[in-house]
mmCIF file of C-alpha atoms in Angstrom:
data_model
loop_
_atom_site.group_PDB
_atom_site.id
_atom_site.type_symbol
_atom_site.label_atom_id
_atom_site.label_comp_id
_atom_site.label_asym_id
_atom_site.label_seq_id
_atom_site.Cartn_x
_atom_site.Cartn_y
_atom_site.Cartn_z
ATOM 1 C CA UNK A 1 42.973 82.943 -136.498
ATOM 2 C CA UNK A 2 44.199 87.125 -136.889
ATOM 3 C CA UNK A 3 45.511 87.809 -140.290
ATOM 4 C CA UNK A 4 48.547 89.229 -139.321
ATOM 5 C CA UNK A 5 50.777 91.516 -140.981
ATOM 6 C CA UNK A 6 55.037 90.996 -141.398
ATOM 7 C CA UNK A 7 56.934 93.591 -143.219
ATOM 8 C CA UNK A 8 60.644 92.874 -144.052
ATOM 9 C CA UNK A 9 63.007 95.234 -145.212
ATOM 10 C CA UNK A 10 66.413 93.660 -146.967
ATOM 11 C CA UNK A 11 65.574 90.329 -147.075
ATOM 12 C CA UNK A 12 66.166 87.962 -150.179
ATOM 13 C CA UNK A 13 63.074 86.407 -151.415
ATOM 14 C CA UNK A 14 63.776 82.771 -149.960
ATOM 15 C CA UNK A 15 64.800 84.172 -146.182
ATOM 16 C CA UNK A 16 61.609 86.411 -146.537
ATOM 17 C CA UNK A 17 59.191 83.334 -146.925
ATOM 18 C CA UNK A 18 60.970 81.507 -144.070
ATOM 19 C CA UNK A 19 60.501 84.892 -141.961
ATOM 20 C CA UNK A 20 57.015 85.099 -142.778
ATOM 21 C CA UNK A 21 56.219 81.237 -141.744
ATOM 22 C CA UNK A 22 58.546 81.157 -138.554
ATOM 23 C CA UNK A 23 56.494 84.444 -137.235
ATOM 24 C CA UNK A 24 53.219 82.915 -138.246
ATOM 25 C CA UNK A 25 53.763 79.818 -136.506
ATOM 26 C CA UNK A 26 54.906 81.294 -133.443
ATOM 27 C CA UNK A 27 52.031 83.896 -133.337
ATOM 28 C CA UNK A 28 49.726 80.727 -134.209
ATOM 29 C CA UNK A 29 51.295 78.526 -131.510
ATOM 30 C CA UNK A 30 50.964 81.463 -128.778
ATOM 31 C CA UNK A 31 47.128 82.296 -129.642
ATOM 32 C CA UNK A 32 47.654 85.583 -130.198
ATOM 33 C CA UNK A 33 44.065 86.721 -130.571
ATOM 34 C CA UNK A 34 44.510 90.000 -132.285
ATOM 35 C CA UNK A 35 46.083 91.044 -135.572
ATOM 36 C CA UNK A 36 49.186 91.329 -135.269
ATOM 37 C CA UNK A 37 51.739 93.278 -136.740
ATOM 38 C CA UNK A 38 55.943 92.602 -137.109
ATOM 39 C CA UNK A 39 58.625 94.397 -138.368
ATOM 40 C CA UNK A 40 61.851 92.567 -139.511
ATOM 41 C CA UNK A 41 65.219 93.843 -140.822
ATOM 42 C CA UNK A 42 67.803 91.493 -142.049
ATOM 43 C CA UNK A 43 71.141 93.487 -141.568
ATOM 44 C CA UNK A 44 74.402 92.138 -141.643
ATOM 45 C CA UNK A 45 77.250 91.904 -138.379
ATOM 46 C CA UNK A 46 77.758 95.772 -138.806
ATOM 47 C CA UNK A 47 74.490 97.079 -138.708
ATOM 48 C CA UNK A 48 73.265 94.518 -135.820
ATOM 49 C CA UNK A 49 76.680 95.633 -133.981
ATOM 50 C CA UNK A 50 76.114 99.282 -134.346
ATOM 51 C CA UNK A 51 72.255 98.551 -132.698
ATOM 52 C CA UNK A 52 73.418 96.659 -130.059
ATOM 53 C CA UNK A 53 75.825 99.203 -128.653
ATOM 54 C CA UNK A 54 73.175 101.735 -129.041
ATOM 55 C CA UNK A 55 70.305 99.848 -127.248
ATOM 56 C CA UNK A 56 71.499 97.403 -124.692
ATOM 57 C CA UNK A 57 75.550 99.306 -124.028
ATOM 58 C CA UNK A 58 77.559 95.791 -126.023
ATOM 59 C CA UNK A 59 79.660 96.949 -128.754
ATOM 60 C CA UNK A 60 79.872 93.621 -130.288
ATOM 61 C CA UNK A 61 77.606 91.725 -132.911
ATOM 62 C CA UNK A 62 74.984 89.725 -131.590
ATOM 63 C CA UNK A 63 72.518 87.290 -133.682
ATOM 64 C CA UNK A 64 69.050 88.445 -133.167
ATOM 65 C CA UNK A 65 67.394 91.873 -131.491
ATOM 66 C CA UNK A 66 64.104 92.222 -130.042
ATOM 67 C CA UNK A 67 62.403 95.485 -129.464
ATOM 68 C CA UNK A 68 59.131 94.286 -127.974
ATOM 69 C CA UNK A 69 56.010 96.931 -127.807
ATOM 70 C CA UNK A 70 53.495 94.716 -125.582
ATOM 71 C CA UNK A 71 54.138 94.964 -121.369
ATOM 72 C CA UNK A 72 53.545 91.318 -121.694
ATOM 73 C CA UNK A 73 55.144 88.266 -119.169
ATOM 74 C CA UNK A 74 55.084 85.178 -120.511
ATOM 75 C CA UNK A 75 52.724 85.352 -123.761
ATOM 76 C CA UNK A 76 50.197 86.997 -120.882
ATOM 77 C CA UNK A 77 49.052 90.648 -120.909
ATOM 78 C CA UNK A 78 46.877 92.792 -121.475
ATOM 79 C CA UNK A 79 44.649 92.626 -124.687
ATOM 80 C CA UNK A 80 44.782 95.758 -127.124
ATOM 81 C CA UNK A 81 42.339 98.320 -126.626
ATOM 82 C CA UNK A 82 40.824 100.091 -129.725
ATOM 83 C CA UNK A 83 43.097 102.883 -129.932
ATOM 84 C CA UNK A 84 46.276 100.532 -129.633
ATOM 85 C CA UNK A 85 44.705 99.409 -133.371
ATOM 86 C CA UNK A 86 46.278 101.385 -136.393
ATOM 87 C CA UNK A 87 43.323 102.687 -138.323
ATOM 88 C CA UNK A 88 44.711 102.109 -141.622
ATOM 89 C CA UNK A 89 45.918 98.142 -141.105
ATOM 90 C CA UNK A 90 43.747 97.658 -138.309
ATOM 91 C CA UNK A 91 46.794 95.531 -136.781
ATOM 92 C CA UNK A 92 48.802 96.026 -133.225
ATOM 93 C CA UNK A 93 52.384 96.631 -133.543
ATOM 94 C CA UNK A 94 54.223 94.550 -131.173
ATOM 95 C CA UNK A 95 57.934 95.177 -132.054
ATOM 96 C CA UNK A 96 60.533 94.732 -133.960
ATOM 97 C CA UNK A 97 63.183 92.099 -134.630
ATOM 98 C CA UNK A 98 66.215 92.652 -136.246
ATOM 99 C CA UNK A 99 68.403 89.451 -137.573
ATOM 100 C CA UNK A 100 71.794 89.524 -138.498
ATOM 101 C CA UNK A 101 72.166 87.493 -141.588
ATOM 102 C CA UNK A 102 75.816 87.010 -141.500
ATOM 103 C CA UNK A 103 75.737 85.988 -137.685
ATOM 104 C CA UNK A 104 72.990 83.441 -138.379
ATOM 105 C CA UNK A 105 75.240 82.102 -141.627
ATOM 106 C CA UNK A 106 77.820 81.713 -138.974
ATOM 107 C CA UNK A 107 76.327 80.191 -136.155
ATOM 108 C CA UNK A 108 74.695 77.555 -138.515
ATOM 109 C CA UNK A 109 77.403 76.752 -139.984
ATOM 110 C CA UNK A 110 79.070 76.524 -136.079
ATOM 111 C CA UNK A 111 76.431 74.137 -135.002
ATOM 112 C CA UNK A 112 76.599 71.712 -138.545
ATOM 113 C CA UNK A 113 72.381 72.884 -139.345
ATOM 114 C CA UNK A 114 71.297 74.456 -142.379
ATOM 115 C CA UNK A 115 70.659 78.515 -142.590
ATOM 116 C CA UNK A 116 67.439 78.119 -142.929
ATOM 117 C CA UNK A 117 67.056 76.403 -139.635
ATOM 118 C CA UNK A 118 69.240 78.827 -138.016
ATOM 119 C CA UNK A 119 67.227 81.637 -139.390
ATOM 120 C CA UNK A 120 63.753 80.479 -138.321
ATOM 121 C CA UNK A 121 65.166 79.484 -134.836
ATOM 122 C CA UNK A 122 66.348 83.418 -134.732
ATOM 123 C CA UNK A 123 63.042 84.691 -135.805
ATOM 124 C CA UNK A 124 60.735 81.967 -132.837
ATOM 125 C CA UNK A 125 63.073 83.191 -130.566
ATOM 126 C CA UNK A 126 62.589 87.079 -131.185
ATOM 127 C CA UNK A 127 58.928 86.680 -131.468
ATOM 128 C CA UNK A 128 58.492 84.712 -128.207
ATOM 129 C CA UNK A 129 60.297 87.890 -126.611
ATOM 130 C CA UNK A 130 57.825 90.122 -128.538
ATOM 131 C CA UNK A 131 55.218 88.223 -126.421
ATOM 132 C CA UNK A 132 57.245 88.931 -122.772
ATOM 133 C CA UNK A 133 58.898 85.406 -122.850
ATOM 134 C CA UNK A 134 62.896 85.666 -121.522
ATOM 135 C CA UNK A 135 65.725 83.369 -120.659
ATOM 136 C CA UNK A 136 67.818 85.493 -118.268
ATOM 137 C CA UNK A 137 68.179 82.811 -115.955
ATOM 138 C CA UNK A 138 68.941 79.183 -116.114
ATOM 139 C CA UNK A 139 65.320 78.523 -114.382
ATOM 140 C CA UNK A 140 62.529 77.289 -115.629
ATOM 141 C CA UNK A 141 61.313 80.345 -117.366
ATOM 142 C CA UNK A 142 64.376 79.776 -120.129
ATOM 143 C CA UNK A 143 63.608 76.137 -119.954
ATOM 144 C CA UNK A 144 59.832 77.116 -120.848
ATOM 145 C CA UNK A 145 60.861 79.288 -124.057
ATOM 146 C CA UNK A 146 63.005 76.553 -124.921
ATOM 147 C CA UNK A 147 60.614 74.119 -125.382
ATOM 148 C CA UNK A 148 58.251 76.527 -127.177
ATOM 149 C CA UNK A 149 61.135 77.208 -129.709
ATOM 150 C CA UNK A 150 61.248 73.731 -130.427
ATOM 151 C CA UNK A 151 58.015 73.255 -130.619
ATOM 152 C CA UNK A 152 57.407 75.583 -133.092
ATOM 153 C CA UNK A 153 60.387 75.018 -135.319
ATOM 154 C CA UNK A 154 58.889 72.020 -135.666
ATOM 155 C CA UNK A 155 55.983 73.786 -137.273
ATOM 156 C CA UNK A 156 58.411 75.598 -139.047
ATOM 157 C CA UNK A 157 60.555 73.022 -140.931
ATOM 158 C CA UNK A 158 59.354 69.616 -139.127
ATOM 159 C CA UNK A 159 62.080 67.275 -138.452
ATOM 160 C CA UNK A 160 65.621 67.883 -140.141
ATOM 161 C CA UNK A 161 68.593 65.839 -140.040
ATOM 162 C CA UNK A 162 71.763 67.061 -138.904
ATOM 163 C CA UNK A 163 73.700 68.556 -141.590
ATOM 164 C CA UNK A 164 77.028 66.175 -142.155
ATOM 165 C CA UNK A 165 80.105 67.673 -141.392
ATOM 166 C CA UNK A 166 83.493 66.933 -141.943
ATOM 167 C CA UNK A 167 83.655 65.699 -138.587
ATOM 168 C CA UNK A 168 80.690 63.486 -138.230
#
């Protein structure tokens, strides 16, 4: 398999190595056949807020952005041609994710699971729309990246128990 290359910008150490695994094992999982290369911000419900009203018109804070550089469909496209490769890491970019820290905090803490599960769910699901995967519609293309999430968060942290919560 590629090498591939992740750079992360803010990110503490522990949320870095749980980055760097979730976007391996979803690159790994999909084949990807070329080196890859991702670039992830951690940002907090501010800075995710302030992106999404720029890119996609929602002035609210949203968990996880996707800026995908591949015309893919469905983990399908065309393969890189030489010039697509950047001479000096010899790696295709194919986006950029940006996670909202606080937002995934919240939202884990929302559905009783760790952070850490929350976070690497955030990161599958960013990197499957990297590779042209979406979930507009309640058809079977969402029900497709679905399954692929799970699968690979399984990859990513294996099986977890439900974190106990004052309710259950």
């Amino acid at each position: 398999m590629p090498r591939h290359r992740i750079e992360i910008a803010n990110a503490e150490r522990a949320t870095e190595k749980l980055i760097r695994k979730a976007i391996r094992a979803a690159l790994r999982y999909e084949k990807v056949p070329f080196r890859a290369k991702v670039n992830v911000t951690v940002t907090d419900d501010a800075g995710i807020r302030e992106l999404n009203r720029e890119h996609r018109q929602i002035d609210a804070p949203t968990d996880v952005l996707s800026f995908p550089l591949l015309d893919w469909v469905d983990g399908q496209g065309d393969l890189p041609q030489p010039w697509d490769y950047d001479p000096a890491t010899k790696c295709v970019e194919i986006g950029d994710v940006v996670i909202s820290a606080q937002r995934a905090a919240a939202q884990a803490e929302e559905f009783g699971h760790s952070f850490e599960r929350e976070c690497g769910y955030l990161v599958v699901h960013s990197i499957l729309h990297l590779l042209g995967y979406d979930h507009v519609d309640e058809g079977p293309r969402k029900a497709l990246m679905r399954g692929f999430e799970e699968d690979i968060m399984l990859l990513v942290l294996g099986r977890q128990k439900k974190k106990k919560t004052e309710k259950g």
